[in-house]
Every structure is written in structure tokens, then in C-alpha cells.
PDB file of C-alpha atoms in Angstrom:
ATOM      1  CA  UNK A   1     -76.104 -17.017 -60.223  1.00  0.00           C
ATOM      2  CA  UNK A   2     -72.895 -16.563 -58.190  1.00  0.00           C
ATOM      3  CA  UNK A   3     -72.757 -17.920 -54.611  1.00  0.00           C
ATOM      4  CA  UNK A   4     -70.572 -15.774 -52.412  1.00  0.00           C
ATOM      5  CA  UNK A   5     -67.817 -17.554 -50.346  1.00  0.00           C
ATOM      6  CA  UNK A   6     -67.296 -18.750 -47.856  1.00  0.00           C
ATOM      7  CA  UNK A   7     -69.201 -21.917 -48.065  1.00  0.00           C
ATOM      8  CA  UNK A   8     -68.137 -25.171 -46.432  1.00  0.00           C
ATOM      9  CA  UNK A   9     -65.744 -27.123 -48.657  1.00  0.00           C
ATOM     10  CA  UNK A  10     -67.480 -30.390 -47.998  1.00  0.00           C
ATOM     11  CA  UNK A  11     -70.744 -31.737 -46.476  1.00  0.00           C
ATOM     12  CA  UNK A  12     -68.719 -32.913 -43.572  1.00  0.00           C
ATOM     13  CA  UNK A  13     -68.045 -29.405 -42.503  1.00  0.00           C
ATOM     14  CA  UNK A  14     -71.823 -28.740 -42.298  1.00  0.00           C
ATOM     15  CA  UNK A  15     -72.513 -31.958 -40.514  1.00  0.00           C
ATOM     16  CA  UNK A  16     -69.784 -31.483 -37.911  1.00  0.00           C
ATOM     17  CA  UNK A  17     -71.035 -27.954 -37.389  1.00  0.00           C
ATOM     18  CA  UNK A  18     -74.647 -29.164 -37.002  1.00  0.00           C
ATOM     19  CA  UNK A  19     -73.480 -31.806 -34.441  1.00  0.00           C
ATOM     20  CA  UNK A  20     -72.535 -29.003 -32.064  1.00  0.00           C
ATOM     21  CA  UNK A  21     -76.305 -28.426 -31.552  1.00  0.00           C
ATOM     22  CA  UNK A  22     -76.742 -25.218 -29.536  1.00  0.00           C
ATOM     23  CA  UNK A  23     -73.787 -23.649 -31.216  1.00  0.00           C
ATOM     24  CA  UNK A  24     -75.589 -23.610 -34.629  1.00  0.00           C
ATOM     25  CA  UNK A  25     -78.600 -21.359 -35.077  1.00  0.00           C
ATOM     26  CA  UNK A  26     -81.718 -22.696 -36.776  1.00  0.00           C
ATOM     27  CA  UNK A  27     -81.385 -19.877 -39.297  1.00  0.00           C
ATOM     28  CA  UNK A  28     -78.341 -17.985 -40.220  1.00  0.00           C
ATOM     29  CA  UNK A  29     -78.213 -15.121 -42.684  1.00  0.00           C
ATOM     30  CA  UNK A  30     -74.673 -14.031 -43.760  1.00  0.00           C
ATOM     31  CA  UNK A  31     -73.894 -10.844 -45.657  1.00  0.00           C
ATOM     32  CA  UNK A  32     -76.948 -10.824 -47.849  1.00  0.00           C
ATOM     33  CA  UNK A  33     -77.246  -8.280 -50.564  1.00  0.00           C
ATOM     34  CA  UNK A  34     -80.125  -7.901 -52.934  1.00  0.00           C
ATOM     35  CA  UNK A  35     -80.816  -5.230 -55.716  1.00  0.00           C
ATOM     36  CA  UNK A  36     -83.532  -4.653 -58.052  1.00  0.00           C
ATOM     37  CA  UNK A  37     -82.072  -2.814 -60.993  1.00  0.00           C
ATOM     38  CA  UNK A  38     -80.118   0.082 -59.534  1.00  0.00           C
ATOM     39  CA  UNK A  39     -81.981  -0.001 -56.214  1.00  0.00           C
ATOM     40  CA  UNK A  40     -79.804  -1.723 -53.537  1.00  0.00           C
ATOM     41  CA  UNK A  41     -82.523  -3.124 -51.217  1.00  0.00           C
ATOM     42  CA  UNK A  42     -80.521  -5.250 -48.861  1.00  0.00           C
ATOM     43  CA  UNK A  43     -77.007  -4.136 -47.858  1.00  0.00           C
ATOM     44  CA  UNK A  44     -74.838  -6.929 -46.113  1.00  0.00           C
ATOM     45  CA  UNK A  45     -77.568  -8.088 -43.821  1.00  0.00           C
ATOM     46  CA  UNK A  46     -76.619 -10.710 -41.218  1.00  0.00           C
ATOM     47  CA  UNK A  47     -78.542 -12.205 -38.429  1.00  0.00           C
ATOM     48  CA  UNK A  48     -78.948 -15.517 -36.508  1.00  0.00           C
ATOM     49  CA  UNK A  49     -82.261 -17.012 -35.149  1.00  0.00           C
ATOM     50  CA  UNK A  50     -82.196 -19.719 -32.534  1.00  0.00           C
ATOM     51  CA  UNK A  51     -84.518 -22.553 -32.106  1.00  0.00           C
ATOM     52  CA  UNK A  52     -87.704 -21.397 -30.316  1.00  0.00           C
ATOM     53  CA  UNK A  53     -86.873 -17.743 -30.685  1.00  0.00           C
ATOM     54  CA  UNK A  54     -89.148 -14.997 -31.859  1.00  0.00           C
ATOM     55  CA  UNK A  55     -87.460 -12.228 -33.738  1.00  0.00           C
ATOM     56  CA  UNK A  56     -89.508  -9.124 -34.765  1.00  0.00           C
ATOM     57  CA  UNK A  57     -88.051  -7.033 -37.633  1.00  0.00           C
ATOM     58  CA  UNK A  58     -89.261  -3.412 -37.457  1.00  0.00           C
ATOM     59  CA  UNK A  59     -88.424  -0.273 -39.478  1.00  0.00           C
ATOM     60  CA  UNK A  60     -89.917   2.197 -41.970  1.00  0.00           C
ATOM     61  CA  UNK A  61     -91.642   1.151 -45.228  1.00  0.00           C
ATOM     62  CA  UNK A  62     -89.047   0.431 -47.888  1.00  0.00           C
ATOM     63  CA  UNK A  63     -86.258  -0.520 -45.548  1.00  0.00           C
ATOM     64  CA  UNK A  64     -85.966  -4.067 -47.023  1.00  0.00           C
ATOM     65  CA  UNK A  65     -87.807  -6.024 -44.309  1.00  0.00           C
ATOM     66  CA  UNK A  66     -90.120  -7.991 -46.703  1.00  0.00           C
ATOM     67  CA  UNK A  67     -87.277  -8.606 -49.215  1.00  0.00           C
ATOM     68  CA  UNK A  68     -85.223 -10.082 -46.369  1.00  0.00           C
ATOM     69  CA  UNK A  69     -88.047 -12.587 -45.637  1.00  0.00           C
ATOM     70  CA  UNK A  70     -88.399 -13.429 -49.335  1.00  0.00           C
ATOM     71  CA  UNK A  71     -84.632 -14.009 -49.561  1.00  0.00           C
ATOM     72  CA  UNK A  72     -84.717 -16.291 -46.455  1.00  0.00           C
ATOM     73  CA  UNK A  73     -87.035 -18.705 -48.048  1.00  0.00           C
ATOM     74  CA  UNK A  74     -85.603 -18.215 -51.579  1.00  0.00           C
ATOM     75  CA  UNK A  75     -88.608 -16.524 -53.150  1.00  0.00           C
ATOM     76  CA  UNK A  76     -85.936 -13.935 -54.084  1.00  0.00           C
ATOM     77  CA  UNK A  77     -82.516 -15.127 -54.775  1.00  0.00           C
ATOM     78  CA  UNK A  78     -79.814 -12.964 -53.104  1.00  0.00           C
ATOM     79  CA  UNK A  79     -77.206 -11.342 -55.256  1.00  0.00           C
ATOM     80  CA  UNK A  80     -74.581 -12.304 -52.709  1.00  0.00           C
ATOM     81  CA  UNK A  81     -74.337 -13.782 -49.231  1.00  0.00           C
ATOM     82  CA  UNK A  82     -75.450 -17.074 -47.733  1.00  0.00           C
ATOM     83  CA  UNK A  83     -78.517 -18.366 -45.878  1.00  0.00           C
ATOM     84  CA  UNK A  84     -78.446 -21.499 -43.889  1.00  0.00           C
ATOM     85  CA  UNK A  85     -81.279 -23.549 -42.298  1.00  0.00           C
ATOM     86  CA  UNK A  86     -79.936 -25.978 -39.637  1.00  0.00           C
ATOM     87  CA  UNK A  87     -76.472 -25.498 -41.142  1.00  0.00           C
ATOM     88  CA  UNK A  88     -77.677 -26.380 -44.689  1.00  0.00           C
ATOM     89  CA  UNK A  89     -77.443 -23.772 -47.530  1.00  0.00           C
ATOM     90  CA  UNK A  90     -80.749 -22.599 -48.889  1.00  0.00           C
ATOM     91  CA  UNK A  91     -81.181 -23.010 -52.633  1.00  0.00           C
ATOM     92  CA  UNK A  92     -78.233 -25.393 -52.945  1.00  0.00           C
ATOM     93  CA  UNK A  93     -77.534 -29.087 -52.069  1.00  0.00           C
ATOM     94  CA  UNK A  94     -74.536 -31.320 -52.014  1.00  0.00           C
ATOM     95  CA  UNK A  95     -73.709 -33.535 -54.888  1.00  0.00           C
ATOM     96  CA  UNK A  96     -70.666 -35.520 -53.831  1.00  0.00           C
ATOM     97  CA  UNK A  97     -68.173 -32.939 -52.486  1.00  0.00           C
ATOM     98  CA  UNK A  98     -69.709 -30.122 -54.666  1.00  0.00           C
ATOM     99  CA  UNK A  99     -72.637 -27.793 -54.146  1.00  0.00           C
ATOM    100  CA  UNK A 100     -75.082 -27.431 -56.916  1.00  0.00           C
ATOM    101  CA  UNK A 101     -78.319 -25.406 -57.309  1.00  0.00           C
ATOM    102  CA  UNK A 102     -81.453 -27.184 -56.185  1.00  0.00           C
ATOM    103  CA  UNK A 103     -83.884 -28.305 -58.831  1.00  0.00           C
ATOM    104  CA  UNK A 104     -87.389 -26.918 -58.581  1.00  0.00           C
ATOM    105  CA  UNK A 105     -88.853 -29.897 -56.585  1.00  0.00           C
ATOM    106  CA  UNK A 106     -85.886 -29.970 -54.250  1.00  0.00           C
ATOM    107  CA  UNK A 107     -86.330 -26.202 -53.641  1.00  0.00           C
ATOM    108  CA  UNK A 108     -90.070 -26.751 -52.996  1.00  0.00           C
ATOM    109  CA  UNK A 109     -89.234 -29.301 -50.302  1.00  0.00           C
ATOM    110  CA  UNK A 110     -86.603 -27.186 -48.774  1.00  0.00           C
ATOM    111  CA  UNK A 111     -88.788 -24.135 -48.842  1.00  0.00           C
ATOM    112  CA  UNK A 112     -91.537 -26.246 -47.151  1.00  0.00           C
ATOM    113  CA  UNK A 113     -89.413 -26.172 -43.970  1.00  0.00           C
ATOM    114  CA  UNK A 114     -90.352 -22.472 -43.592  1.00  0.00           C
ATOM    115  CA  UNK A 115     -93.945 -21.392 -43.438  1.00  0.00           C
ATOM    116  CA  UNK A 116     -94.572 -18.057 -44.962  1.00  0.00           C
ATOM    117  CA  UNK A 117     -97.590 -15.816 -44.146  1.00  0.00           C
ATOM    118  CA  UNK A 118     -98.045 -12.885 -46.493  1.00  0.00           C
ATOM    119  CA  UNK A 119     -99.739  -9.566 -46.039  1.00  0.00           C
ATOM    120  CA  UNK A 120    -102.643 -10.361 -48.421  1.00  0.00           C
ATOM    121  CA  UNK A 121    -103.426 -14.002 -47.489  1.00  0.00           C
ATOM    122  CA  UNK A 122    -102.708 -15.558 -50.944  1.00  0.00           C
ATOM    123  CA  UNK A 123    -105.514 -18.202 -50.522  1.00  0.00           C
ATOM    124  CA  UNK A 124    -106.879 -19.920 -53.576  1.00  0.00           C
ATOM    125  CA  UNK A 125    -110.253 -18.142 -54.040  1.00  0.00           C
ATOM    126  CA  UNK A 126    -111.864 -21.042 -55.912  1.00  0.00           C
ATOM    127  CA  UNK A 127    -111.007 -23.598 -53.210  1.00  0.00           C
ATOM    128  CA  UNK A 128    -112.665 -24.185 -49.886  1.00  0.00           C
ATOM    129  CA  UNK A 129    -110.751 -23.518 -46.620  1.00  0.00           C
ATOM    130  CA  UNK A 130    -110.027 -27.174 -46.063  1.00  0.00           C
ATOM    131  CA  UNK A 131    -108.764 -27.584 -49.588  1.00  0.00           C
ATOM    132  CA  UNK A 132    -106.481 -24.579 -49.184  1.00  0.00           C
ATOM    133  CA  UNK A 133    -104.940 -26.105 -46.026  1.00  0.00           C
ATOM    134  CA  UNK A 134    -104.409 -29.688 -47.429  1.00  0.00           C
ATOM    135  CA  UNK A 135    -102.940 -29.000 -50.879  1.00  0.00           C
ATOM    136  CA  UNK A 136     -99.322 -28.424 -49.722  1.00  0.00           C
ATOM    137  CA  UNK A 137     -99.128 -31.524 -47.488  1.00  0.00           C
ATOM    138  CA  UNK A 138    -100.574 -33.638 -50.303  1.00  0.00           C
ATOM    139  CA  UNK A 139     -98.540 -32.299 -53.193  1.00  0.00           C
ATOM    140  CA  UNK A 140     -95.201 -31.422 -51.456  1.00  0.00           C
ATOM    141  CA  UNK A 141     -95.151 -33.751 -48.461  1.00  0.00           C
ATOM    142  CA  UNK A 142     -96.880 -36.524 -50.325  1.00  0.00           C
ATOM    143  CA  UNK A 143     -99.176 -37.597 -47.430  1.00  0.00           C
ATOM    144  CA  UNK A 144    -102.554 -39.412 -47.803  1.00  0.00           C
ATOM    145  CA  UNK A 145    -105.563 -37.240 -48.297  1.00  0.00           C
ATOM    146  CA  UNK A 146    -107.383 -38.531 -45.251  1.00  0.00           C
ATOM    147  CA  UNK A 147    -104.436 -37.858 -43.059  1.00  0.00           C
ATOM    148  CA  UNK A 148    -104.045 -34.399 -44.578  1.00  0.00           C
ATOM    149  CA  UNK A 149    -107.696 -33.676 -43.896  1.00  0.00           C
ATOM    150  CA  UNK A 150    -107.449 -34.866 -40.254  1.00  0.00           C
ATOM    151  CA  UNK A 151    -104.340 -32.790 -39.620  1.00  0.00           C
ATOM    152  CA  UNK A 152    -105.930 -29.753 -41.372  1.00  0.00           C
ATOM    153  CA  UNK A 153    -109.116 -29.970 -39.084  1.00  0.00           C
ATOM    154  CA  UNK A 154    -106.798 -30.031 -36.017  1.00  0.00           C
ATOM    155  CA  UNK A 155    -105.053 -26.860 -37.408  1.00  0.00           C
ATOM    156  CA  UNK A 156    -108.270 -25.131 -38.052  1.00  0.00           C
ATOM    157  CA  UNK A 157    -109.301 -25.942 -34.572  1.00  0.00           C
ATOM    158  CA  UNK A 158    -106.140 -24.423 -33.309  1.00  0.00           C
ATOM    159  CA  UNK A 159    -106.860 -21.112 -35.181  1.00  0.00           C
ATOM    160  CA  UNK A 160    -110.596 -21.271 -34.195  1.00  0.00           C
ATOM    161  CA  UNK A 161    -111.995 -21.967 -37.635  1.00  0.00           C
ATOM    162  CA  UNK A 162    -113.319 -25.503 -37.801  1.00  0.00           C
ATOM    163  CA  UNK A 163    -116.778 -24.255 -38.600  1.00  0.00           C
ATOM    164  CA  UNK A 164    -115.360 -22.573 -41.752  1.00  0.00           C
ATOM    165  CA  UNK A 165    -113.804 -25.652 -43.260  1.00  0.00           C
ATOM    166  CA  UNK A 166    -116.329 -25.770 -46.120  1.00  0.00           C
ATOM    167  CA  UNK A 167    -116.357 -22.019 -46.755  1.00  0.00           C
ATOM    168  CA  UNK A 168    -114.770 -20.196 -49.606  1.00  0.00           C
ATOM    169  CA  UNK A 169    -112.225 -17.424 -48.866  1.00  0.00           C
ATOM    170  CA  UNK A 170    -114.536 -14.730 -50.006  1.00  0.00           C
ATOM    171  CA  UNK A 171    -117.082 -15.845 -47.349  1.00  0.00           C
ATOM    172  CA  UNK A 172    -114.504 -15.027 -44.606  1.00  0.00           C
ATOM    173  CA  UNK A 173    -113.472 -11.747 -42.932  1.00  0.00           C
ATOM    174  CA  UNK A 174    -109.850 -10.688 -43.490  1.00  0.00           C
ATOM    175  CA  UNK A 175    -108.835 -11.842 -40.043  1.00  0.00           C
ATOM    176  CA  UNK A 176    -110.317 -15.324 -40.681  1.00  0.00           C
ATOM    177  CA  UNK A 177    -108.567 -15.525 -44.023  1.00  0.00           C
ATOM    178  CA  UNK A 178    -105.344 -14.703 -42.386  1.00  0.00           C
ATOM    179  CA  UNK A 179    -105.899 -17.352 -39.838  1.00  0.00           C
ATOM    180  CA  UNK A 180    -106.567 -19.880 -42.556  1.00  0.00           C
ATOM    181  CA  UNK A 181    -103.240 -18.818 -44.167  1.00  0.00           C
ATOM    182  CA  UNK A 182    -101.441 -19.474 -40.815  1.00  0.00           C
ATOM    183  CA  UNK A 183    -103.068 -22.816 -40.703  1.00  0.00           C
ATOM    184  CA  UNK A 184    -101.991 -23.621 -44.230  1.00  0.00           C
ATOM    185  CA  UNK A 185     -98.393 -22.772 -43.399  1.00  0.00           C
ATOM    186  CA  UNK A 186     -98.466 -24.890 -40.297  1.00  0.00           C
ATOM    187  CA  UNK A 187     -99.756 -27.853 -42.277  1.00  0.00           C
ATOM    188  CA  UNK A 188     -96.321 -28.233 -43.829  1.00  0.00           C
ATOM    189  CA  UNK A 189     -94.909 -28.787 -40.338  1.00  0.00           C
ATOM    190  CA  UNK A 190     -92.338 -26.064 -40.734  1.00  0.00           C
ATOM    191  CA  UNK A 191     -89.341 -25.575 -38.529  1.00  0.00           C
ATOM    192  CA  UNK A 192     -89.508 -21.779 -38.978  1.00  0.00           C
ATOM    193  CA  UNK A 193     -92.525 -19.457 -39.487  1.00  0.00           C
ATOM    194  CA  UNK A 194     -92.016 -16.130 -41.458  1.00  0.00           C
ATOM    195  CA  UNK A 195     -94.678 -13.557 -41.146  1.00  0.00           C
ATOM    196  CA  UNK A 196     -94.671 -10.556 -43.524  1.00  0.00           C
ATOM    197  CA  UNK A 197     -96.692  -7.878 -41.896  1.00  0.00           C
ATOM    198  CA  UNK A 198     -99.573 -10.231 -41.343  1.00  0.00           C
ATOM    199  CA  UNK A 199    -101.919  -7.689 -40.017  1.00  0.00           C
ATOM    200  CA  UNK A 200    -101.253  -4.742 -42.321  1.00  0.00           C
ATOM    201  CA  UNK A 201    -104.069  -5.533 -44.721  1.00  0.00           C
ATOM    202  CA  UNK A 202    -106.779  -6.025 -41.892  1.00  0.00           C
ATOM    203  CA  UNK A 203    -109.248  -3.644 -40.419  1.00  0.00           C
ATOM    204  CA  UNK A 204    -108.120  -2.539 -36.959  1.00  0.00           C
ATOM    205  CA  UNK A 205    -110.840  -4.543 -35.239  1.00  0.00           C
ATOM    206  CA  UNK A 206    -109.636  -7.706 -36.821  1.00  0.00           C
ATOM    207  CA  UNK A 207    -105.887  -7.322 -35.895  1.00  0.00           C
ATOM    208  CA  UNK A 208    -106.237  -8.782 -32.455  1.00  0.00           C
ATOM    209  CA  UNK A 209    -107.475 -12.160 -33.605  1.00  0.00           C
ATOM    210  CA  UNK A 210    -104.517 -12.675 -35.804  1.00  0.00           C
ATOM    211  CA  UNK A 211    -102.038 -11.474 -33.187  1.00  0.00           C
ATOM    212  CA  UNK A 212    -103.637 -13.824 -30.537  1.00  0.00           C
ATOM    213  CA  UNK A 213    -102.939 -16.802 -32.849  1.00  0.00           C
ATOM    214  CA  UNK A 214     -99.311 -15.666 -33.299  1.00  0.00           C
ATOM    215  CA  UNK A 215     -98.838 -15.243 -29.541  1.00  0.00           C
ATOM    216  CA  UNK A 216    -100.177 -18.751 -29.083  1.00  0.00           C
ATOM    217  CA  UNK A 217     -97.633 -20.018 -31.481  1.00  0.00           C
ATOM    218  CA  UNK A 218     -94.790 -18.283 -29.768  1.00  0.00           C
ATOM    219  CA  UNK A 219     -95.955 -19.648 -26.344  1.00  0.00           C
ATOM    220  CA  UNK A 220     -95.930 -23.283 -27.926  1.00  0.00           C
ATOM    221  CA  UNK A 221     -92.169 -22.633 -28.863  1.00  0.00           C
ATOM    222  CA  UNK A 222     -92.535 -21.993 -32.627  1.00  0.00           C
ATOM    223  CA  UNK A 223     -89.503 -20.287 -34.057  1.00  0.00           C
ATOM    224  CA  UNK A 224     -90.651 -17.116 -35.797  1.00  0.00           C
ATOM    225  CA  UNK A 225     -89.308 -14.068 -37.779  1.00  0.00           C
ATOM    226  CA  UNK A 226     -92.005 -11.446 -37.816  1.00  0.00           C
ATOM    227  CA  UNK A 227     -91.868  -8.361 -39.987  1.00  0.00           C
ATOM    228  CA  UNK A 228     -94.423  -6.035 -38.228  1.00  0.00           C
ATOM    229  CA  UNK A 229     -95.623  -2.507 -37.511  1.00  0.00           C
ATOM    230  CA  UNK A 230     -97.317  -3.792 -34.288  1.00  0.00           C
ATOM    231  CA  UNK A 231     -94.946  -2.399 -31.788  1.00  0.00           C
ATOM    232  CA  UNK A 232     -96.844  -3.676 -28.745  1.00  0.00           C
ATOM    233  CA  UNK A 233     -96.639  -7.276 -30.182  1.00  0.00           C
ATOM    234  CA  UNK A 234     -92.888  -6.838 -30.752  1.00  0.00           C
ATOM    235  CA  UNK A 235     -92.341  -5.539 -27.228  1.00  0.00           C
ATOM    236  CA  UNK A 236     -94.478  -8.180 -25.496  1.00  0.00           C
ATOM    237  CA  UNK A 237     -93.693 -11.276 -27.616  1.00  0.00           C
ATOM    238  CA  UNK A 238     -90.295 -10.983 -29.232  1.00  0.00           C
ATOM    239  CA  UNK A 239     -87.090 -12.384 -27.693  1.00  0.00           C
ATOM    240  CA  UNK A 240     -85.055 -10.129 -30.080  1.00  0.00           C
ATOM    241  CA  UNK A 241     -85.986  -7.047 -32.091  1.00  0.00           C
ATOM    242  CA  UNK A 242     -84.201  -6.072 -35.289  1.00  0.00           C
ATOM    243  CA  UNK A 243     -84.520  -2.477 -36.535  1.00  0.00           C
ATOM    244  CA  UNK A 244     -83.790  -2.019 -40.245  1.00  0.00           C
ATOM    245  CA  UNK A 245     -83.448   1.195 -42.252  1.00  0.00           C
ATOM    246  CA  UNK A 246     -82.393   1.806 -45.877  1.00  0.00           C
ATOM    247  CA  UNK A 247     -81.430  -1.924 -46.360  1.00  0.00           C
ATOM    248  CA  UNK A 248     -79.319  -2.295 -43.323  1.00  0.00           C
ATOM    249  CA  UNK A 249     -79.752  -3.578 -39.742  1.00  0.00           C
ATOM    250  CA  UNK A 250     -79.199  -0.480 -37.742  1.00  0.00           C
ATOM    251  CA  UNK A 251     -79.703  -2.056 -34.323  1.00  0.00           C
ATOM    252  CA  UNK A 252     -80.717  -5.259 -32.716  1.00  0.00           C
ATOM    253  CA  UNK A 253     -81.344  -6.359 -29.185  1.00  0.00           C
ATOM    254  CA  UNK A 254     -83.874  -7.365 -26.632  1.00  0.00           C
ATOM    255  CA  UNK A 255     -87.208  -5.588 -26.529  1.00  0.00           C
ATOM    256  CA  UNK A 256     -86.111  -3.839 -23.453  1.00  0.00           C
ATOM    257  CA  UNK A 257     -82.947  -2.588 -25.196  1.00  0.00           C
ATOM    258  CA  UNK A 258     -84.609  -1.504 -28.398  1.00  0.00           C
ATOM    259  CA  UNK A 259     -87.820   0.042 -26.968  1.00  0.00           C
ATOM    260  CA  UNK A 260     -86.295   1.169 -23.624  1.00  0.00           C
ATOM    261  CA  UNK A 261     -82.803   2.315 -24.463  1.00  0.00           C
ATOM    262  CA  UNK A 262     -82.138   2.474 -28.215  1.00  0.00           C
ATOM    263  CA  UNK A 263     -78.543   3.296 -29.047  1.00  0.00           C
ATOM    264  CA  UNK A 264     -78.904   4.761 -32.534  1.00  0.00           C
ATOM    265  CA  UNK A 265     -80.482   8.160 -33.292  1.00  0.00           C
ATOM    266  CA  UNK A 266     -82.174   6.623 -36.249  1.00  0.00           C
ATOM    267  CA  UNK A 267     -83.868   4.071 -34.093  1.00  0.00           C
ATOM    268  CA  UNK A 268     -84.941   6.624 -31.484  1.00  0.00           C
ATOM    269  CA  UNK A 269     -86.473   8.846 -34.311  1.00  0.00           C
ATOM    270  CA  UNK A 270     -88.480   5.919 -35.719  1.00  0.00           C
ATOM    271  CA  UNK A 271     -89.831   4.735 -32.333  1.00  0.00           C
ATOM    272  CA  UNK A 272     -90.686   8.356 -31.480  1.00  0.00           C
ATOM    273  CA  UNK A 273     -93.059   8.484 -34.500  1.00  0.00           C
ATOM    274  CA  UNK A 274     -94.734   5.044 -34.253  1.00  0.00           C
ATOM    275  CA  UNK A 275     -95.151   4.529 -30.423  1.00  0.00           C
TER     276      UNK A 275
END
């Protein structure tokens, strides 16, 4: 795999940049491109996400939103471009003065800094709710089982599901399963939460309970990138809204700017259909 330049020439370059604190975003995406066969899905996508910021990514289906999230946490490897978390390149680490690709365990540890909530929950069906939540902390973070269980119960309380700790996923509603998925991601103590259309697989009456948990996370200062079709959530909760179409970021700004006075005709046409 080829890593596109520029990358810092030495680890000191990253460390000095990181030491400037507020000048460095928690997440930086630089010129990312991704293709599947002949289909160019992401086209030179760049964005910054600051600590404590909520960014909502909106746009029509097939615009590359989900692929962008999967590239951010290296579930998909970009064809070109760079992604940094706290100034450190995703998928790579320093060996002396050279960058090398991360080994599988190193990548798992790095990826654990980002919680990912998918459309379809992805819970282990044969394991109880508590077991789903504690597996990552025990295997990846290496913490004691009793500590993991205590932290898991605190998180299940946070999402309103302590009474479901011994249940299996198929005994839960879709909204409950998604709240377990959020607790499972939080159990890794991520610096950044990624949400890939977390309500799209839910019945309409269950959407609110998941959005309420996400609103609470935003109120608590969690840094979040949320791919969503929930325009009201994006308007009410986001600090910044990004509109994507055909693999590109067409427009980005505050909710007031994007929803109240969009500059691009494509943005206006999309919002005219979905609002």
C-alpha cells in the first residue's frame, strides 16, 4: 500500500505539532481518496474535527459518507491521503525515524481510540449484553474482568439498560440493541465516537431513544462524527455540518449556515427534499 505524502519526516515533527494543543485537531483527514474497482467513492476528502466537537455528515445515499467513517478508523484503507488522530497517523507508527505499517495488534489498539457504532448493531448474538460490552476492554485493553464488569454496568446504566445485562441481543428491541452497541463502544474509553447512520435500521418509534443517548454524549463533551439522515438531530446537536455528494464534500459550516443559508445549489436541492 502506498502512503501519500506529505507525512512528517520524523516523530519530532508530530510531537512538536501536538504540543501546540489547540492548533492541532483531534482528527484530521487530508485528501483521502478511496475506490472500489472502477468506482471512485471518496474524492480528495479533507476535514478537521476539534476536541469536544460534534460533526454531522449528511448527504444522499451513495455519497461516500459511510466509507469515509470506515477509512477514518482504518476498516477501509484509503488509496491515498492521510488520517491523523491527535497528530499521529492512522495505520502507521514510528520505528526510529521511519514510518511502518502497524501490525494487527497495534492497529486494534489504535482503532480502539475510536468507538464505532454501525447501522445494524453488530452484537454477538450468542453472548449476553454484559458479555458483549466487556469483551473489548478485556481483550484489547487487557483489564481485569471484575473491573470490566463494573465499568460495563455503569455504562449500561448510562444508556438505561442495567436490567438487560443478562439478556441476549435477540431478546431486545432494535433501539435497545443499538444502545448496547453504544455502551460497548464507550467501554473502550474512546477519544472519538463514530456513528454510521445509527438509527437507519430502527422502527420510527425507537429512533428517539437512541438519539437521546447521543444527545447526552454530546452534552457530556464527547467528540463525535455522525453520519445521519436525522436532519433535526444535525440541526440541534451538531457544531458543524458537512454535506457530501458523489464522494466530495460539497459544503460545510455551522447548522445555521447549512440549514438556513446553504451556498451550493446541490445542498439546497437535497435539503429541499429531506426537510
